[in-house]
Amino acid sequence: MSVKRKGVTLLLLASLTVTSGCTTYQTQGGVTGGAMGGIAGAILDRRNPWRGGVVGAVLGSVAGATISEISVRGSQEAAGAGRPVEYRTEDGRGYYRAEPLEPLRHTRCRKVRERIYENDRLVKDHIKEVCEGEKYEERY
């Protein structure tokens, strides 16, 4: 098996391993982070781009899934409590803030403004819609 095939096989196995037990949002974030990390790793490791790509993909997958999970939890918490929610990294260099906006009329949805900061610089700013669902179950 050639070196390139081994690298591609390792990349696929790493991506599957990282995203196997994830929710839909975590999987999407993991795949996106893995792709970006793989590209960055391949570019940065000039001596062995395959090694850099695999390492970057694994680290990017974990980071992407984690950020997606924080985004889902933070927006739901802010919408449910009706107050801002903030999460910070241990070193204080990065933080996530979710602020609820006015509720939508005629629906059970609320809009939440999410902002992600890194080193006191705004990295991402968008508005997300969070809706309440009703669960129906038959009881005997």
Short mmCIF file of N, CA and C in Angstrom, two decimals:
data_model
loop_
_atom_site.label_atom_id
_atom_site.label_comp_id
_atom_site.label_asym_id
_atom_site.label_seq_id
_atom_site.Cartn_x
_atom_site.Cartn_y
_atom_site.Cartn_z
N MET A 1 0.85 -1.18 0.00
CA MET A 1 0.00 0.00 0.00
C MET A 1 0.89 1.24 0.00
N SER A 2 0.58 2.18 -0.86
CA SER A 2 1.41 3.37 -0.98
C SER A 2 1.20 4.30 0.22
N VAL A 3 2.12 5.23 0.38
CA VAL A 3 2.06 6.18 1.49
C VAL A 3 0.81 7.04 1.40
N LYS A 4 0.45 7.43 0.19
CA LYS A 4 -0.73 8.27 0.02
C LYS A 4 -1.99 7.51 0.43
N ARG A 5 -2.10 6.25 0.04
CA ARG A 5 -3.28 5.47 0.41
C ARG A 5 -3.36 5.26 1.92
N LYS A 6 -2.22 5.04 2.53
CA LYS A 6 -2.20 4.89 3.99
C LYS A 6 -2.68 6.17 4.67
N GLY A 7 -2.21 7.30 4.14
CA GLY A 7 -2.62 8.59 4.72
C GLY A 7 -4.11 8.83 4.58
N VAL A 8 -4.65 8.53 3.41
CA VAL A 8 -6.09 8.72 3.19
C VAL A 8 -6.88 7.77 4.08
N THR A 9 -6.42 6.53 4.19
CA THR A 9 -7.11 5.56 5.04
C THR A 9 -7.09 6.01 6.50
N LEU A 10 -5.95 6.48 6.98
CA LEU A 10 -5.87 6.97 8.35
C LEU A 10 -6.77 8.18 8.57
N LEU A 11 -6.83 9.07 7.59
CA LEU A 11 -7.68 10.26 7.69
C LEU A 11 -9.14 9.86 7.80
N LEU A 12 -9.58 8.92 6.97
CA LEU A 12 -10.97 8.46 7.02
C LEU A 12 -11.28 7.77 8.34
N LEU A 13 -10.39 6.91 8.79
CA LEU A 13 -10.61 6.22 10.06
C LEU A 13 -10.67 7.20 11.23
N ALA A 14 -9.79 8.18 11.22
CA ALA A 14 -9.79 9.18 12.29
C ALA A 14 -11.08 9.97 12.30
N SER A 15 -11.56 10.36 11.13
CA SER A 15 -12.81 11.13 11.05
C SER A 15 -13.99 10.29 11.53
N LEU A 16 -14.04 9.04 11.13
CA LEU A 16 -15.13 8.16 11.56
C LEU A 16 -15.08 7.92 13.07
N THR A 17 -13.91 7.73 13.61
CA THR A 17 -13.76 7.49 15.04
C THR A 17 -14.22 8.70 15.84
N VAL A 18 -13.83 9.86 15.43
CA VAL A 18 -14.15 11.08 16.18
C VAL A 18 -15.65 11.38 16.13
N THR A 19 -16.30 11.15 14.98
CA THR A 19 -17.69 11.53 14.81
C THR A 19 -18.68 10.39 15.02
N SER A 20 -18.24 9.22 15.45
CA SER A 20 -19.15 8.07 15.55
C SER A 20 -20.25 8.24 16.60
N GLY A 21 -19.97 8.84 17.74
CA GLY A 21 -20.97 8.97 18.78
C GLY A 21 -21.52 10.38 18.93
N CYS A 22 -21.55 11.13 17.86
CA CYS A 22 -21.92 12.55 17.95
C CYS A 22 -23.34 12.80 17.48
N THR A 23 -23.88 13.95 17.90
CA THR A 23 -25.16 14.41 17.39
C THR A 23 -24.95 15.01 16.00
N THR A 24 -26.04 15.39 15.35
CA THR A 24 -25.95 15.97 14.01
C THR A 24 -25.08 17.22 14.00
N TYR A 25 -25.28 18.11 14.97
CA TYR A 25 -24.50 19.35 15.02
C TYR A 25 -23.02 19.08 15.27
N GLN A 26 -22.74 18.14 16.16
CA GLN A 26 -21.35 17.80 16.44
C GLN A 26 -20.69 17.19 15.21
N THR A 27 -21.43 16.36 14.49
CA THR A 27 -20.88 15.73 13.29
C THR A 27 -20.56 16.79 12.24
N GLN A 28 -21.48 17.72 12.02
CA GLN A 28 -21.24 18.78 11.04
C GLN A 28 -20.04 19.62 11.43
N GLY A 29 -19.95 19.99 12.71
CA GLY A 29 -18.81 20.77 13.18
C GLY A 29 -17.52 19.98 13.10
N GLY A 30 -17.58 18.70 13.42
CA GLY A 30 -16.40 17.85 13.35
C GLY A 30 -15.88 17.66 11.94
N VAL A 31 -16.79 17.47 10.99
CA VAL A 31 -16.38 17.29 9.60
C VAL A 31 -15.78 18.58 9.05
N THR A 32 -16.42 19.70 9.34
CA THR A 32 -15.90 20.99 8.88
C THR A 32 -14.53 21.28 9.50
N GLY A 33 -14.43 21.07 10.81
CA GLY A 33 -13.15 21.30 11.50
C GLY A 33 -12.08 20.35 11.01
N GLY A 34 -12.47 19.10 10.73
CA GLY A 34 -11.51 18.12 10.22
C GLY A 34 -10.98 18.49 8.85
N ALA A 35 -11.87 18.96 7.99
CA ALA A 35 -11.43 19.36 6.65
C ALA A 35 -10.49 20.55 6.72
N MET A 36 -10.86 21.54 7.50
CA MET A 36 -10.00 22.73 7.62
C MET A 36 -8.68 22.39 8.30
N GLY A 37 -8.73 21.57 9.34
CA GLY A 37 -7.52 21.17 10.04
C GLY A 37 -6.60 20.32 9.17
N GLY A 38 -7.21 19.46 8.36
CA GLY A 38 -6.42 18.64 7.45
C GLY A 38 -5.68 19.46 6.41
N ILE A 39 -6.37 20.42 5.86
CA ILE A 39 -5.75 21.30 4.86
C ILE A 39 -4.63 22.12 5.50
N ALA A 40 -4.92 22.69 6.67
CA ALA A 40 -3.91 23.50 7.36
C ALA A 40 -2.70 22.66 7.75
N GLY A 41 -2.94 21.45 8.25
CA GLY A 41 -1.85 20.57 8.65
C GLY A 41 -0.98 20.17 7.48
N ALA A 42 -1.61 19.89 6.34
CA ALA A 42 -0.84 19.51 5.15
C ALA A 42 0.02 20.67 4.65
N ILE A 43 -0.50 21.87 4.76
CA ILE A 43 0.26 23.05 4.31
C ILE A 43 1.41 23.34 5.27
N LEU A 44 1.16 23.20 6.57
CA LEU A 44 2.17 23.55 7.57
C LEU A 44 3.30 22.53 7.69
N ASP A 45 3.01 21.25 7.46
CA ASP A 45 4.04 20.22 7.57
C ASP A 45 4.64 19.98 6.18
N ARG A 46 5.63 20.76 5.84
CA ARG A 46 6.22 20.68 4.49
C ARG A 46 7.05 19.42 4.29
N ARG A 47 7.60 18.87 5.36
CA ARG A 47 8.43 17.67 5.23
C ARG A 47 7.58 16.43 4.95
N ASN A 48 6.38 16.38 5.57
CA ASN A 48 5.49 15.24 5.39
C ASN A 48 4.04 15.73 5.43
N PRO A 49 3.52 16.21 4.28
CA PRO A 49 2.17 16.79 4.27
C PRO A 49 1.07 15.80 4.66
N TRP A 50 1.27 14.51 4.39
CA TRP A 50 0.26 13.53 4.78
C TRP A 50 0.14 13.42 6.29
N ARG A 51 1.26 13.39 6.97
CA ARG A 51 1.25 13.34 8.42
C ARG A 51 0.58 14.59 8.98
N GLY A 52 0.96 15.75 8.46
CA GLY A 52 0.35 17.00 8.91
C GLY A 52 -1.13 17.04 8.65
N GLY A 53 -1.54 16.51 7.51
CA GLY A 53 -2.97 16.48 7.18
C GLY A 53 -3.77 15.61 8.12
N VAL A 54 -3.23 14.45 8.45
CA VAL A 54 -3.94 13.53 9.36
C VAL A 54 -4.03 14.13 10.76
N VAL A 55 -2.91 14.63 11.26
CA VAL A 55 -2.90 15.23 12.60
C VAL A 55 -3.83 16.45 12.64
N GLY A 56 -3.75 17.29 11.63
CA GLY A 56 -4.62 18.47 11.58
C GLY A 56 -6.09 18.10 11.50
N ALA A 57 -6.40 17.04 10.74
CA ALA A 57 -7.80 16.62 10.60
C ALA A 57 -8.36 16.11 11.93
N VAL A 58 -7.57 15.34 12.64
CA VAL A 58 -8.05 14.81 13.93
C VAL A 58 -8.26 15.95 14.92
N LEU A 59 -7.28 16.83 15.05
CA LEU A 59 -7.41 17.95 15.99
C LEU A 59 -8.56 18.89 15.57
N GLY A 60 -8.68 19.13 14.27
CA GLY A 60 -9.77 19.98 13.78
C GLY A 60 -11.13 19.38 14.02
N SER A 61 -11.25 18.05 13.89
CA SER A 61 -12.53 17.38 14.13
C SER A 61 -12.97 17.54 15.58
N VAL A 62 -12.04 17.33 16.49
CA VAL A 62 -12.37 17.46 17.91
C VAL A 62 -12.76 18.90 18.24
N ALA A 63 -12.00 19.86 17.75
CA ALA A 63 -12.30 21.27 18.01
C ALA A 63 -13.64 21.68 17.40
N GLY A 64 -13.91 21.25 16.17
CA GLY A 64 -15.17 21.60 15.51
C GLY A 64 -16.38 21.02 16.22
N ALA A 65 -16.29 19.76 16.65
CA ALA A 65 -17.39 19.13 17.37
C ALA A 65 -17.64 19.81 18.72
N THR A 66 -16.57 20.19 19.39
CA THR A 66 -16.69 20.86 20.69
C THR A 66 -17.35 22.23 20.55
N ILE A 67 -16.92 23.00 19.58
CA ILE A 67 -17.50 24.33 19.36
C ILE A 67 -18.97 24.21 18.99
N SER A 68 -19.33 23.22 18.18
CA SER A 68 -20.73 23.02 17.81
C SER A 68 -21.58 22.68 19.03
N GLU A 69 -21.06 21.83 19.90
CA GLU A 69 -21.78 21.45 21.11
C GLU A 69 -21.99 22.66 22.02
N ILE A 70 -20.99 23.49 22.19
CA ILE A 70 -21.11 24.70 23.01
C ILE A 70 -22.15 25.63 22.41
N SER A 71 -22.18 25.76 21.09
CA SER A 71 -23.13 26.63 20.42
C SER A 71 -24.56 26.16 20.64
N VAL A 72 -24.81 24.87 20.52
CA VAL A 72 -26.16 24.33 20.72
C VAL A 72 -26.61 24.53 22.15
N ARG A 73 -25.77 24.15 23.11
CA ARG A 73 -26.13 24.28 24.52
C ARG A 73 -26.32 25.73 24.93
N GLY A 74 -25.41 26.59 24.51
CA GLY A 74 -25.49 27.99 24.88
C GLY A 74 -26.72 28.68 24.34
N SER A 75 -27.06 28.43 23.07
CA SER A 75 -28.24 29.07 22.48
C SER A 75 -29.52 28.56 23.13
N GLN A 76 -29.61 27.27 23.44
CA GLN A 76 -30.79 26.73 24.10
C GLN A 76 -30.93 27.28 25.52
N GLU A 77 -29.83 27.37 26.22
CA GLU A 77 -29.85 27.90 27.58
C GLU A 77 -30.26 29.37 27.61
N ALA A 78 -29.73 30.16 26.68
CA ALA A 78 -30.06 31.59 26.62
C ALA A 78 -31.54 31.78 26.26
N ALA A 79 -32.04 30.99 25.31
CA ALA A 79 -33.44 31.12 24.91
C ALA A 79 -34.36 30.67 26.03
N GLY A 80 -34.01 29.60 26.71
CA GLY A 80 -34.86 29.08 27.79
C GLY A 80 -34.88 29.97 29.02
N ALA A 81 -33.74 30.51 29.40
CA ALA A 81 -33.65 31.34 30.60
C ALA A 81 -34.02 32.79 30.33
N GLY A 82 -33.96 33.21 29.07
CA GLY A 82 -34.28 34.60 28.73
C GLY A 82 -33.21 35.59 29.17
N ARG A 83 -31.99 35.10 29.32
CA ARG A 83 -30.88 35.98 29.72
C ARG A 83 -29.61 35.54 29.00
N PRO A 84 -28.62 36.43 28.92
CA PRO A 84 -27.37 36.07 28.24
C PRO A 84 -26.63 34.93 28.93
N VAL A 85 -25.93 34.16 28.12
CA VAL A 85 -25.11 33.04 28.61
C VAL A 85 -23.71 33.23 28.05
N GLU A 86 -22.71 32.94 28.87
CA GLU A 86 -21.33 33.11 28.41
C GLU A 86 -20.48 31.94 28.89
N TYR A 87 -19.67 31.42 28.00
CA TYR A 87 -18.70 30.37 28.32
C TYR A 87 -17.32 30.89 27.98
N ARG A 88 -16.35 30.62 28.85
CA ARG A 88 -14.97 31.06 28.63
C ARG A 88 -14.03 29.86 28.70
N THR A 89 -12.93 29.96 27.93
CA THR A 89 -11.91 28.94 28.03
C THR A 89 -11.15 29.13 29.34
N GLU A 90 -10.45 28.10 29.77
CA GLU A 90 -9.74 28.18 31.04
C GLU A 90 -8.68 29.28 31.06
N ASP A 91 -8.04 29.49 29.92
CA ASP A 91 -7.00 30.53 29.88
C ASP A 91 -7.57 31.92 29.62
N GLY A 92 -8.88 32.02 29.36
CA GLY A 92 -9.53 33.30 29.18
C GLY A 92 -9.34 33.94 27.82
N ARG A 93 -8.64 33.27 26.91
CA ARG A 93 -8.37 33.86 25.59
C ARG A 93 -9.57 33.77 24.65
N GLY A 94 -10.44 32.83 24.86
CA GLY A 94 -11.59 32.69 23.98
C GLY A 94 -12.87 32.60 24.78
N TYR A 95 -13.94 33.16 24.23
CA TYR A 95 -15.22 33.00 24.89
C TYR A 95 -16.38 33.07 23.91
N TYR A 96 -17.50 32.47 24.35
CA TYR A 96 -18.73 32.37 23.57
C TYR A 96 -19.81 33.10 24.35
N ARG A 97 -20.61 33.90 23.66
CA ARG A 97 -21.70 34.63 24.32
C ARG A 97 -22.96 34.50 23.49
N ALA A 98 -24.06 34.12 24.14
CA ALA A 98 -25.36 34.01 23.50
C ALA A 98 -26.34 34.94 24.21
N GLU A 99 -27.02 35.80 23.44
CA GLU A 99 -27.97 36.76 24.00
C GLU A 99 -29.32 36.55 23.35
N PRO A 100 -30.39 36.31 24.15
CA PRO A 100 -31.71 36.13 23.56
C PRO A 100 -32.25 37.45 23.01
N LEU A 101 -32.93 37.36 21.89
CA LEU A 101 -33.57 38.52 21.28
C LEU A 101 -35.08 38.40 21.51
N GLU A 102 -35.85 39.28 20.94
CA GLU A 102 -37.30 39.26 21.12
C GLU A 102 -37.89 37.95 20.60
N PRO A 103 -38.88 37.38 21.34
CA PRO A 103 -39.51 36.15 20.85
C PRO A 103 -40.32 36.40 19.58
N LEU A 104 -40.42 35.40 18.74
CA LEU A 104 -41.20 35.50 17.51
C LEU A 104 -42.68 35.33 17.84
N ARG A 105 -43.50 36.11 17.20
CA ARG A 105 -44.95 36.00 17.44
C ARG A 105 -45.49 34.76 16.75
N HIS A 106 -46.50 34.18 17.33
CA HIS A 106 -47.24 33.05 16.77
C HIS A 106 -46.40 31.78 16.65
N THR A 107 -45.26 31.73 17.26
CA THR A 107 -44.45 30.51 17.24
C THR A 107 -43.86 30.30 18.62
N ARG A 108 -43.27 29.15 18.82
CA ARG A 108 -42.57 28.88 20.07
C ARG A 108 -41.06 28.99 19.85
N CYS A 109 -40.69 29.95 19.05
CA CYS A 109 -39.28 30.11 18.71
C CYS A 109 -38.75 31.44 19.26
N ARG A 110 -37.47 31.44 19.55
CA ARG A 110 -36.77 32.65 19.97
C ARG A 110 -35.51 32.77 19.14
N LYS A 111 -35.12 34.00 18.89
CA LYS A 111 -33.85 34.23 18.21
C LYS A 111 -32.78 34.52 19.25
N VAL A 112 -31.60 33.99 18.98
CA VAL A 112 -30.46 34.15 19.89
C VAL A 112 -29.29 34.65 19.06
N ARG A 113 -28.65 35.69 19.55
CA ARG A 113 -27.46 36.20 18.87
C ARG A 113 -26.23 35.57 19.50
N GLU A 114 -25.45 34.88 18.68
CA GLU A 114 -24.25 34.21 19.15
C GLU A 114 -23.01 34.96 18.67
N ARG A 115 -22.08 35.13 19.60
CA ARG A 115 -20.81 35.77 19.26
C ARG A 115 -19.68 34.93 19.84
N ILE A 116 -18.65 34.72 19.04
CA ILE A 116 -17.48 33.98 19.49
C ILE A 116 -16.28 34.91 19.37
N TYR A 117 -15.55 35.03 20.49
CA TYR A 117 -14.38 35.90 20.54
C TYR A 117 -13.12 35.06 20.78
N GLU A 118 -12.05 35.48 20.16
CA GLU A 118 -10.75 34.85 20.37
C GLU A 118 -9.73 35.95 20.55
N ASN A 119 -9.05 35.97 21.70
CA ASN A 119 -8.09 37.03 22.02
C ASN A 119 -8.73 38.41 21.92
N ASP A 120 -9.94 38.54 22.47
CA ASP A 120 -10.72 39.79 22.47
C ASP A 120 -11.04 40.30 21.06
N ARG A 121 -11.01 39.41 20.08
CA ARG A 121 -11.35 39.77 18.70
C ARG A 121 -12.57 38.96 18.29
N LEU A 122 -13.58 39.62 17.74
CA LEU A 122 -14.79 38.95 17.29
C LEU A 122 -14.47 38.05 16.10
N VAL A 123 -14.75 36.75 16.25
CA VAL A 123 -14.45 35.78 15.21
C VAL A 123 -15.72 35.40 14.45
N LYS A 124 -16.84 35.29 15.18
CA LYS A 124 -18.09 34.89 14.54
C LYS A 124 -19.24 35.62 15.22
N ASP A 125 -20.18 36.10 14.42
CA ASP A 125 -21.35 36.82 14.92
C ASP A 125 -22.53 36.45 14.03
N HIS A 126 -23.50 35.72 14.59
CA HIS A 126 -24.67 35.38 13.80
C HIS A 126 -25.89 35.19 14.70
N ILE A 127 -27.06 35.15 14.08
CA ILE A 127 -28.32 34.98 14.81
C ILE A 127 -28.87 33.60 14.48
N LYS A 128 -29.27 32.92 15.54
CA LYS A 128 -29.77 31.55 15.42
C LYS A 128 -31.19 31.49 15.97
N GLU A 129 -32.02 30.65 15.38
CA GLU A 129 -33.39 30.48 15.85
C GLU A 129 -33.49 29.20 16.66
N VAL A 130 -34.01 29.31 17.88
CA VAL A 130 -34.18 28.16 18.77
C VAL A 130 -35.66 27.98 19.02
N CYS A 131 -36.17 26.79 18.71
CA CYS A 131 -37.60 26.52 18.84
C CYS A 131 -37.85 25.43 19.87
N GLU A 132 -38.97 25.60 20.60
CA GLU A 132 -39.39 24.57 21.55
C GLU A 132 -40.16 23.51 20.79
N GLY A 133 -39.93 22.30 21.13
CA GLY A 133 -40.69 21.21 20.54
C GLY A 133 -41.61 20.61 21.56
N GLU A 134 -42.67 20.00 21.10
CA GLU A 134 -43.60 19.31 21.99
C GLU A 134 -43.42 17.83 21.78
N LYS A 135 -43.39 17.11 22.88
CA LYS A 135 -43.21 15.68 22.81
C LYS A 135 -44.53 15.01 23.16
N TYR A 136 -44.99 14.16 22.27
CA TYR A 136 -46.21 13.41 22.51
C TYR A 136 -45.83 11.94 22.63
N GLU A 137 -46.33 11.31 23.67
CA GLU A 137 -46.07 9.89 23.81
C GLU A 137 -47.32 9.23 24.35
N GLU A 138 -47.56 8.03 23.86
CA GLU A 138 -48.72 7.30 24.32
C GLU A 138 -48.36 6.57 25.59
N ARG A 139 -49.27 6.60 26.55
CA ARG A 139 -49.07 5.87 27.79
C ARG A 139 -50.19 4.85 27.93
N TYR A 140 -49.82 3.74 28.43
CA TYR A 140 -50.81 2.67 28.61
C TYR A 140 -51.13 2.47 30.05
#
